[in-house]
Amino acid sequence: MSIIEDSPLTAAVWPQDEEVPDAPPQMMRRLGELKVLRARIHAGPSPKATEAQHAKGKLTARERLEHLFDGGEFTEVEPFRRHRATGFGLEDKRHYTDGVIVGWGPVHGRTVFAYAHDFRVFGGALGEAHAQKIHKIMDLAASAGAPIVGLCDGAGARIQEGVTALAGYGGIFQRNVRNSGVIPQISVIMGPCAGGAAYSPALTDFVFMVRGTSQMFITGPDVIQAVTGEAISQDALGGADAHAATSGVAHFAYDDEETCLEEVRFLLSLLPSNNRELPPATGSSDPAGRRTDALLDIVPVDANQAYDMRAVIEEIVDDGESFEVHQEWAPSVICALARLDGQVVGIVANQPAALAGVLDIKSSEKAARFVQLCDAFNIPLVTLVDVPGFLPGVDQEHGGIIRHGAKLLYAYCNATVPRIQVILRKAYGGAYIVMDSRSIGADISLAWPTNEIAVMGAEAAANVVFRRQIAQAEDPAVTRQQLVKEYKAELMHPYYAAERGLVDDVIDPGETRSRLIDALAVLRRKDTQLPRRKHGNQPQ
């Protein structure tokens, strides 16, 4: 029997006003079958399943792909793939695509590969054939040297297929790791992502989530309540805001799928296709020599007065536009992608408006991961320093601030991309060293006239260095203030580090943008070779 016989879609292939031959040539019949199959595959399992997806406020997999790619242009592979599993009624449910759509298309004119779980088919659950399609597209992306985007909306492993489904996840994880630092990998959580499925996004470079419709967790609320007695909703446990602000698993969270996918497109415009290319450069209408005199008003001279470092970044970069990563998590440090004279840069900056800009466990880990990403994909680093030190406290020490702070130190020391440090105000202690100082390999270190580089603040230093003198003085308070002034004048004046070659120049803040652009242009062809090794053993 021909597959087009009694098909409700036959009319779409052979319109009523068109004469359908009683016995068309064999090729015409085959083409007719192909058209029917393609129409059936694109329509999905049923209108009811599509309506259910829309009722949840979610797009279908194909609608998402249309939003992701330029003009919805997408080349699909293996649309006719079906599983071969039997038992538990699977032999009667052999949907085409097997619940995942894979292929490639253009994003801002450059090729990007993608896979999209189709929740309408088996709830997007992963089986053997489903996994093999993802393996194939991941391998193709690596071979072509192009980014891969995963649109995740699946119910985890297909239980009816048992261990073969679990093995399918293993193949995905292996490829995530093999492709790490080779091609950009982006995960977009647009529905459930539970159990073993959650590990793949965690292995990729960026994770996007959508508020209200996406959740990600290893064990769900029911299991948690059964084991620990804790009652919690899916959204509170693993929703977009929980992962964007609390766990740090998600880098970005948006209110709707359309905005989320548009931001994925914008991120891709800032990344190279692979680790052998530079990030895409663009023309800039923002003059390279533009002065940044507004910084004189934005940054107070008083080192104890807070300000928003985002305003500094906005003033420096092209057209004031930057793309902040992990905005809600570990807010005492800012990590962002931006452009300077059309060239992409990664910016790491202390945020005095949050915990005075200290480095703690979370901010150290956040910045370390970002530095590694920029180094892997040839993105120069600009570090804006205004740091009072590492956050003191028993919780921080017992939580491993030493090894977490070492992660950031390791990331900077290992980075071979152009690295420029700008010290705005204070830079104290080990935190100064860790924030890409000249001593750990920064190519250029610039400082404003307001910089204070020291082991610690003057008041704390005086208490240590002059403790005995202060205690023996007739008026300890007056003596202490006098000794603090002497310490500042001797060791904390703006030119102390410059005199010793640890700062390359002390600059007018109004020249910050032009000096950064000039230094980046000089360093563009920087070539640093690391010692031959299998890999380092970075702190965990």
Coordinates of C-alpha atoms in Angstrom, one line a residue:
M1 CA 0.0 0.0 0.0
S2 CA 1.3 3.5 -0.8
I3 CA 1.8 5.7 2.2
I4 CA -0.2 8.5 0.5
E5 CA -3.4 6.4 0.2
D6 CA -6.1 7.6 2.6
S7 CA -3.8 10.3 3.9
P8 CA -5.5 13.5 5.1
L9 CA -2.6 15.4 3.7
T10 CA -2.9 14.1 0.1
A11 CA -5.0 17.1 -0.9
A12 CA -2.1 19.3 0.1
V13 CA 0.0 17.5 -2.4
W14 CA -2.5 17.0 -5.2
P15 CA -4.9 20.0 -5.1
Q16 CA -8.6 19.3 -5.9
D17 CA -8.4 21.5 -9.0
E18 CA -5.4 19.6 -10.4
E19 CA -6.0 16.4 -12.2
V20 CA -4.3 13.5 -10.4
P21 CA -3.3 10.8 -12.9
D22 CA -4.9 7.4 -12.3
A23 CA -1.6 5.8 -12.8
P24 CA 1.2 8.4 -12.5
P25 CA 4.7 7.5 -13.5
Q26 CA 6.6 5.8 -10.7
M27 CA 8.8 8.8 -10.0
M28 CA 5.7 11.1 -9.7
R29 CA 4.2 8.7 -7.2
R30 CA 7.4 8.6 -5.2
L31 CA 7.6 12.4 -5.2
G32 CA 4.1 12.5 -4.0
E33 CA 4.9 10.2 -1.2
L34 CA 7.9 12.3 -0.3
K35 CA 5.8 15.5 -0.2
V36 CA 3.2 13.8 2.0
L37 CA 5.8 12.5 4.4
R38 CA 7.5 15.8 4.7
A39 CA 4.2 17.6 5.3
R40 CA 3.3 15.1 8.0
I41 CA 6.7 15.4 9.7
H42 CA 6.6 19.2 9.7
A43 CA 3.0 19.2 11.1
G44 CA 4.1 17.0 14.0
P45 CA 2.2 14.1 15.7
S46 CA -1.1 15.9 15.9
P47 CA -2.8 19.3 16.1
K48 CA -3.8 18.5 19.7
A49 CA -0.1 18.0 20.6
T50 CA 0.7 21.4 19.1
E51 CA -2.1 23.1 20.9
A52 CA -1.0 21.6 24.2
Q53 CA 2.5 23.0 23.6
H54 CA 1.2 26.5 22.8
A55 CA -1.2 26.3 25.9
K56 CA 1.9 26.1 28.1
G57 CA 3.3 29.3 26.6
K58 CA 5.9 27.4 24.6
L59 CA 6.8 27.4 20.9
T60 CA 7.1 24.1 19.0
A61 CA 10.6 22.9 18.1
R62 CA 10.3 24.1 14.5
E63 CA 8.9 27.5 15.5
R64 CA 12.0 27.9 17.8
L65 CA 14.3 27.0 14.9
E66 CA 12.5 29.6 12.7
H67 CA 13.3 32.3 15.4
L68 CA 16.9 31.2 15.8
F69 CA 18.0 31.2 12.1
D70 CA 18.1 34.0 9.6
G71 CA 14.7 34.1 7.9
G72 CA 13.9 30.7 9.4
E73 CA 16.4 29.1 6.9
F74 CA 17.2 25.6 8.2
T75 CA 18.6 22.5 6.6
E76 CA 17.3 19.4 8.4
V77 CA 19.0 16.0 8.4
E78 CA 17.5 12.7 9.4
P79 CA 13.9 13.8 9.5
F80 CA 12.8 10.3 8.6
R81 CA 14.6 8.7 11.6
R82 CA 12.5 6.4 13.8
H83 CA 13.4 4.2 16.7
R84 CA 13.6 0.4 16.4
A85 CA 12.8 -0.4 20.0
T86 CA 10.1 -2.9 21.0
G87 CA 8.2 -3.6 24.1
F88 CA 6.0 -1.4 26.4
G89 CA 4.0 -0.4 23.3
L90 CA 6.9 1.3 21.6
E91 CA 6.5 -0.7 18.4
D92 CA 3.2 1.0 17.9
K93 CA 4.6 4.5 18.4
R94 CA 7.3 5.1 15.8
H95 CA 7.1 8.8 15.1
Y96 CA 9.3 10.4 12.5
T97 CA 12.2 12.5 13.9
D98 CA 12.0 10.4 17.1
G99 CA 11.5 13.6 19.1
V100 CA 14.5 15.7 18.0
I101 CA 15.1 17.9 15.0
V102 CA 18.7 18.4 13.9
G103 CA 20.4 20.4 11.2
W104 CA 22.1 23.7 10.4
G105 CA 21.4 27.2 9.1
P106 CA 22.7 30.8 9.1
V107 CA 22.8 33.1 12.1
H108 CA 23.9 36.6 11.0
G109 CA 25.2 34.9 7.9
R110 CA 27.4 32.4 9.6
T111 CA 26.7 28.6 9.8
V112 CA 25.4 27.4 13.1
F113 CA 24.3 23.8 13.9
A114 CA 21.4 23.0 16.2
Y115 CA 19.3 20.3 17.7
A116 CA 15.8 20.9 19.1
H117 CA 13.8 18.5 21.3
D118 CA 10.2 18.2 20.1
F119 CA 8.2 17.8 23.3
R120 CA 5.2 16.7 21.2
V121 CA 6.9 13.4 20.4
F122 CA 7.6 11.2 23.5
G123 CA 7.8 14.3 25.6
G124 CA 11.1 15.0 24.0
A125 CA 12.5 12.0 25.9
L126 CA 15.9 10.6 24.7
G127 CA 16.1 7.2 23.2
E128 CA 18.8 5.4 21.1
A129 CA 17.8 6.8 17.7
H130 CA 17.2 10.3 19.3
A131 CA 20.7 10.3 20.8
Q132 CA 22.3 9.1 17.6
K133 CA 20.9 12.1 15.8
I134 CA 22.3 14.5 18.4
H135 CA 25.7 12.7 18.2
K136 CA 25.7 13.1 14.4
I137 CA 25.0 16.8 14.5
M138 CA 27.5 17.4 17.2
D139 CA 30.2 15.6 15.2
L140 CA 29.2 17.6 12.1
A141 CA 29.5 20.9 14.0
A142 CA 33.0 19.9 15.2
S143 CA 34.1 18.9 11.7
A144 CA 32.7 22.1 10.1
G145 CA 34.2 24.2 12.9
A146 CA 30.9 25.9 13.7
P147 CA 28.9 26.6 16.9
I148 CA 26.2 24.3 18.1
V149 CA 23.0 25.3 19.9
G150 CA 20.8 22.8 21.8
L151 CA 17.2 23.8 22.3
C152 CA 16.3 21.6 25.3
D153 CA 12.7 20.6 26.0
G154 CA 12.7 16.9 27.0
A155 CA 11.6 14.6 29.8
G156 CA 15.0 12.9 30.2
A157 CA 15.9 9.4 29.3
R158 CA 13.2 7.3 27.6
I159 CA 12.5 4.8 30.3
Q160 CA 11.2 2.1 28.0
E161 CA 14.5 1.9 26.2
G162 CA 16.5 1.3 29.4
V163 CA 20.3 1.4 29.4
T164 CA 20.5 2.3 25.7
A165 CA 19.0 5.6 26.5
L166 CA 21.5 6.2 29.3
A167 CA 24.3 5.3 26.9
G168 CA 23.0 7.9 24.5
Y169 CA 23.5 10.6 27.1
G170 CA 27.1 9.3 27.7
G171 CA 27.8 9.9 24.0
I172 CA 26.5 13.5 24.3
F173 CA 28.6 14.2 27.4
Q174 CA 31.7 12.8 25.7
R175 CA 31.2 15.1 22.7
N176 CA 30.5 18.1 25.0
V177 CA 33.9 17.6 26.6
R178 CA 35.7 16.9 23.4
N179 CA 34.3 20.0 21.7
S180 CA 34.9 22.2 24.8
G181 CA 37.1 25.1 23.8
V182 CA 37.0 24.0 20.2
I183 CA 33.5 25.3 19.1
P184 CA 31.1 27.4 21.1
Q185 CA 28.4 25.3 22.7
I186 CA 25.2 26.9 23.8
S187 CA 22.3 25.3 25.7
V188 CA 18.8 26.9 25.7
I189 CA 16.5 25.4 28.3
M190 CA 12.9 25.8 27.1
G191 CA 11.1 23.2 29.1
P192 CA 12.0 20.4 31.5
C193 CA 15.6 19.2 31.7
A194 CA 15.9 16.7 34.4
G195 CA 18.2 13.9 35.7
G196 CA 21.2 13.0 33.5
A197 CA 20.0 15.4 30.8
A198 CA 21.0 18.4 33.0
Y199 CA 24.7 17.5 32.8
S200 CA 25.0 18.3 29.1
P201 CA 24.0 22.0 29.6
A202 CA 26.4 22.2 32.5
L203 CA 29.2 21.1 30.2
T204 CA 28.5 23.8 27.6
D205 CA 29.8 27.3 27.4
F206 CA 26.5 29.2 28.0
V207 CA 23.1 28.3 29.4
F208 CA 19.9 30.3 28.7
M209 CA 16.6 29.7 30.5
V210 CA 13.0 31.0 30.1
R211 CA 11.1 32.1 33.2
G212 CA 7.9 30.1 34.0
T213 CA 8.4 27.3 31.4
S214 CA 11.9 25.9 31.9
Q215 CA 13.2 23.9 34.8
M216 CA 16.5 22.0 35.3
F217 CA 17.4 19.7 38.2
I218 CA 18.9 16.3 39.0
T219 CA 16.2 15.1 41.3
G220 CA 12.7 16.6 41.2
P221 CA 10.5 18.0 44.0
D222 CA 8.7 14.6 44.5
V223 CA 12.0 12.7 45.1
I224 CA 13.3 15.5 47.3
Q225 CA 10.2 15.5 49.5
A226 CA 10.2 11.7 49.7
V227 CA 13.9 11.6 50.8
T228 CA 14.4 14.8 52.8
G229 CA 10.8 15.9 53.6
E230 CA 11.4 19.3 52.0
A231 CA 8.5 20.6 49.9
I232 CA 9.4 22.8 47.0
S233 CA 7.9 23.7 43.6
Q234 CA 9.6 22.8 40.3
D235 CA 10.2 26.5 39.5
A236 CA 11.6 27.3 43.0
L237 CA 13.9 24.3 42.8
G238 CA 15.1 24.6 39.2
G239 CA 13.5 27.5 37.5
A240 CA 15.2 30.2 35.5
D241 CA 15.6 32.6 38.4
A242 CA 16.8 29.9 40.8
H243 CA 19.6 29.0 38.4
A244 CA 20.4 32.6 37.3
A245 CA 20.7 34.1 40.8
T246 CA 21.3 31.2 43.3
S247 CA 23.0 28.3 41.7
G248 CA 24.8 30.0 38.9
V249 CA 24.0 27.2 36.5
A250 CA 22.2 29.6 34.1
H251 CA 24.0 32.5 32.6
F252 CA 20.9 34.2 31.2
A253 CA 17.2 34.3 32.1
Y254 CA 14.4 35.8 30.0
D255 CA 10.7 36.2 30.2
D256 CA 9.7 34.7 26.9
E257 CA 11.1 32.4 24.2
E258 CA 11.3 34.9 21.4
T259 CA 13.4 37.3 23.5
C260 CA 15.6 34.4 24.7
L261 CA 16.3 33.2 21.1
E262 CA 17.0 36.8 19.9
E263 CA 19.6 37.1 22.7
V264 CA 21.2 33.8 21.7
R265 CA 21.6 35.2 18.2
F266 CA 23.2 38.3 19.6
L267 CA 25.7 36.2 21.7
L268 CA 26.6 34.2 18.6
S269 CA 27.4 37.5 16.8
L270 CA 30.1 38.1 19.4
L271 CA 31.7 34.7 19.3
P272 CA 34.1 33.2 16.7
S273 CA 32.9 30.1 14.9
N274 CA 35.7 28.0 16.4
N275 CA 39.0 28.3 18.4
R276 CA 41.0 28.8 15.2
E277 CA 39.3 32.1 14.3
L278 CA 39.1 35.6 15.8
P279 CA 35.7 36.9 16.9
P280 CA 33.9 38.7 14.1
A281 CA 34.8 42.3 13.8
T282 CA 32.4 45.1 12.7
G283 CA 32.7 48.7 11.7
S284 CA 32.1 51.2 14.5
S285 CA 30.6 54.6 14.3
D286 CA 31.9 55.3 17.8
P287 CA 35.2 57.2 17.4
A288 CA 38.2 55.3 18.7
G289 CA 39.6 58.5 20.1
R290 CA 36.5 59.6 21.9
R291 CA 37.3 60.9 25.4
T292 CA 35.6 59.4 28.4
D293 CA 35.5 62.5 30.6
A294 CA 32.2 61.3 32.2
L295 CA 34.3 58.8 34.1
L296 CA 35.6 61.7 36.3
D297 CA 32.0 62.1 37.6
I298 CA 31.1 58.4 37.7
V299 CA 34.0 57.2 39.9
P300 CA 34.4 59.0 43.2
V301 CA 37.9 59.8 44.4
D302 CA 37.0 58.6 47.9
A303 CA 37.9 54.9 47.8
N304 CA 35.2 54.1 50.3
Q305 CA 32.4 55.5 48.2
A306 CA 30.4 53.1 46.1
Y307 CA 29.5 53.5 42.4
D308 CA 28.1 51.3 39.6
M309 CA 30.9 49.8 37.5
R310 CA 28.4 49.2 34.7
A311 CA 28.3 52.9 34.1
V312 CA 32.1 52.8 33.6
I313 CA 31.8 50.0 31.1
E314 CA 29.0 51.7 29.3
E315 CA 31.2 54.9 28.9
I316 CA 34.2 53.0 27.6
V317 CA 32.8 50.5 25.1
D318 CA 31.4 51.1 21.6
D319 CA 28.0 52.8 21.7
G320 CA 27.6 51.9 25.4
E321 CA 26.6 48.3 24.5
S322 CA 27.7 45.3 26.4
F323 CA 26.4 41.8 27.0
E324 CA 26.7 40.8 30.6
V325 CA 27.1 37.2 31.6
H326 CA 25.8 35.8 34.9
Q327 CA 24.3 39.2 35.7
E328 CA 22.3 38.0 38.7
W329 CA 24.9 35.6 40.2
A330 CA 27.9 36.6 42.2
P331 CA 27.3 40.4 41.6
S332 CA 30.5 41.7 43.2
V333 CA 32.3 41.0 39.9
I334 CA 31.0 41.8 36.3
C335 CA 31.8 39.7 33.3
A336 CA 30.7 41.0 29.9
L337 CA 31.3 40.8 26.2
A338 CA 31.5 44.1 24.3
R339 CA 33.3 45.8 21.4
L340 CA 36.1 48.4 21.3
D341 CA 36.5 50.0 17.9
G342 CA 34.5 47.1 16.5
Q343 CA 36.7 44.4 18.1
V344 CA 35.2 42.0 20.6
V345 CA 36.7 42.0 24.1
G346 CA 35.9 40.3 27.4
I347 CA 35.6 42.6 30.4
V348 CA 36.1 41.4 34.0
A349 CA 35.5 44.2 36.5
N350 CA 35.0 44.5 40.2
Q351 CA 31.6 46.0 41.2
P352 CA 31.9 48.4 44.1
A353 CA 28.1 48.6 44.2
A354 CA 27.9 45.0 45.5
L355 CA 29.9 43.9 48.6
A356 CA 32.3 46.8 47.8
G357 CA 33.6 44.8 44.9
V358 CA 35.3 42.1 46.9
L359 CA 36.3 38.7 45.5
D360 CA 34.5 35.8 47.2
I361 CA 34.0 32.1 46.4
K362 CA 31.2 32.7 43.8
S363 CA 32.7 35.8 42.1
S364 CA 36.1 34.1 41.8
E365 CA 34.6 31.0 40.2
K366 CA 32.4 33.2 37.9
A367 CA 35.4 35.3 36.7
A368 CA 37.6 32.3 36.3
R369 CA 35.2 30.5 34.0
F370 CA 34.7 33.6 31.9
V371 CA 38.5 34.2 31.6
Q372 CA 38.9 30.6 30.4
L373 CA 36.1 31.0 27.9
C374 CA 37.6 34.2 26.4
D375 CA 41.1 32.6 26.2
A376 CA 39.7 29.5 24.5
F377 CA 38.0 31.6 21.8
N378 CA 40.6 34.3 21.2
I379 CA 38.8 37.1 22.9
P380 CA 41.1 39.7 24.4
L381 CA 40.7 40.5 28.1
V382 CA 40.2 43.9 29.7
T383 CA 40.3 43.9 33.5
L384 CA 38.9 46.9 35.4
V385 CA 40.2 46.8 39.0
D386 CA 38.7 48.4 42.1
V387 CA 39.0 45.6 44.7
P388 CA 39.5 45.9 48.5
G389 CA 40.5 42.2 48.8
F390 CA 39.0 38.8 49.3
L391 CA 35.9 38.6 51.5
P392 CA 36.8 37.6 55.1
G393 CA 34.8 35.1 57.1
V394 CA 34.7 31.6 58.5
D395 CA 32.1 30.5 55.9
Q396 CA 34.4 31.7 53.1
E397 CA 37.5 30.0 54.5
H398 CA 35.6 26.7 55.2
G399 CA 33.9 27.0 51.8
G400 CA 37.3 26.9 50.1
I401 CA 38.0 30.5 49.2
I402 CA 41.7 29.5 48.8
R403 CA 41.0 27.0 46.1
H404 CA 38.2 29.1 44.5
G405 CA 40.4 32.2 44.4
A406 CA 43.2 30.0 42.9
K407 CA 40.8 29.2 40.0
L408 CA 40.8 32.8 38.9
L409 CA 44.6 33.1 39.4
Y410 CA 45.1 29.9 37.4
A411 CA 42.8 31.1 34.6
Y412 CA 44.6 34.4 34.2
C413 CA 48.1 32.9 34.4
N414 CA 47.1 30.3 31.8
A415 CA 45.5 32.8 29.4
T416 CA 47.5 33.7 26.2
V417 CA 45.1 36.3 24.7
P418 CA 45.9 40.0 24.9
R419 CA 45.4 41.1 28.5
I420 CA 45.1 44.7 29.7
Q421 CA 44.6 45.8 33.3
V422 CA 43.2 49.2 34.3
I423 CA 43.4 50.1 38.0
L424 CA 40.7 52.7 38.8
R425 CA 41.0 53.1 42.6
K426 CA 42.0 50.6 45.2
A427 CA 43.8 47.3 44.6
Y428 CA 44.7 45.6 47.8
G429 CA 46.5 42.4 48.8
G430 CA 46.2 39.1 47.0
A431 CA 43.1 40.3 45.2
Y432 CA 45.3 42.9 43.3
I433 CA 47.6 40.1 42.2
V434 CA 44.7 37.9 41.1
M435 CA 43.0 40.6 39.1
D436 CA 45.4 40.2 36.2
S437 CA 48.4 42.2 37.6
R438 CA 51.6 42.6 35.7
S439 CA 53.2 40.1 38.0
I440 CA 51.0 37.3 36.6
G441 CA 51.3 38.2 33.0
A442 CA 49.1 41.1 32.0
D443 CA 50.6 42.6 28.8
I444 CA 49.7 46.2 29.7
S445 CA 48.8 47.7 33.1
L446 CA 47.3 51.2 33.2
A447 CA 46.2 53.1 36.3
W448 CA 44.3 56.2 37.0
P449 CA 45.7 58.9 39.3
T450 CA 43.3 57.7 42.0
N451 CA 44.9 54.3 42.2
E452 CA 46.0 52.8 45.5
I453 CA 48.0 49.6 45.2
A454 CA 49.0 48.1 48.5
V455 CA 49.1 45.0 50.7
M456 CA 46.1 46.4 52.6
G457 CA 44.4 49.7 53.3
A458 CA 46.4 52.4 55.1
E459 CA 44.4 52.2 58.3
A460 CA 44.7 48.4 58.7
A461 CA 48.4 48.6 57.7
A462 CA 49.1 51.3 60.3
N463 CA 47.6 49.1 63.0
V464 CA 50.0 46.3 62.1
V465 CA 53.2 48.2 61.2
F466 CA 52.9 50.9 63.9
R467 CA 51.1 48.9 66.6
R468 CA 53.7 49.5 69.3
Q469 CA 54.2 53.2 68.5
I470 CA 50.5 53.8 68.6
A471 CA 50.1 52.0 71.9
Q472 CA 53.0 53.9 73.6
A473 CA 51.9 57.4 72.3
E474 CA 50.5 60.0 74.7
D475 CA 47.5 60.4 72.3
P476 CA 47.1 57.2 70.3
A477 CA 44.4 58.5 68.1
V478 CA 46.4 61.5 66.9
T479 CA 49.5 59.4 66.5
R480 CA 47.6 56.8 64.5
Q481 CA 46.2 59.4 62.1
Q482 CA 49.7 60.9 61.6
L483 CA 51.2 57.5 60.9
V484 CA 48.4 56.6 58.5
K485 CA 49.2 59.7 56.5
E486 CA 52.9 58.9 56.5
Y487 CA 52.2 55.3 55.3
K488 CA 49.9 56.6 52.4
A489 CA 52.5 59.2 51.4
E490 CA 55.3 56.6 51.4
L491 CA 53.8 53.5 50.0
M492 CA 50.3 54.2 48.6
H493 CA 50.7 57.2 46.3
P494 CA 49.5 56.7 42.7
Y495 CA 53.0 56.5 41.2
Y496 CA 54.6 54.0 43.6
A497 CA 53.8 51.0 41.4
A498 CA 54.7 52.9 38.3
E499 CA 58.1 53.8 39.7
R500 CA 58.8 50.0 40.1
G501 CA 57.5 49.0 36.6
L502 CA 54.4 47.2 37.9
V503 CA 52.2 49.8 36.2
D504 CA 53.0 50.8 32.6
D505 CA 51.5 54.3 32.8
V506 CA 49.3 56.5 34.9
I507 CA 46.6 57.9 32.6
D508 CA 44.0 60.5 32.5
P509 CA 40.6 58.7 32.9
G510 CA 39.3 60.6 29.9
E511 CA 41.8 58.7 27.7
T512 CA 40.8 55.3 29.0
R513 CA 38.9 54.2 25.8
S514 CA 41.5 55.4 23.4
R515 CA 44.4 53.9 25.3
L516 CA 42.6 50.5 25.5
I517 CA 41.9 50.5 21.8
D518 CA 45.5 51.5 21.0
A519 CA 46.9 48.7 23.2
L520 CA 44.5 46.1 21.8
A521 CA 45.6 47.1 18.2
V522 CA 49.3 46.6 19.1
L523 CA 48.6 43.2 20.8
R524 CA 46.3 41.8 18.1
R525 CA 48.9 39.5 16.8
K526 CA 50.2 38.4 20.2
D527 CA 51.5 34.9 20.1
T528 CA 52.4 33.1 23.3
Q529 CA 53.3 29.5 23.5
L530 CA 52.6 27.5 26.7
P531 CA 54.9 24.6 27.8
R532 CA 54.1 21.3 26.1
R533 CA 51.8 19.3 28.3
K534 CA 48.7 17.1 28.1
H535 CA 46.8 19.6 30.3
G536 CA 47.2 21.4 33.5
N537 CA 45.7 20.4 36.9
Q538 CA 43.7 23.5 37.8
P539 CA 42.2 24.0 41.2
Q540 CA 38.8 22.5 41.8

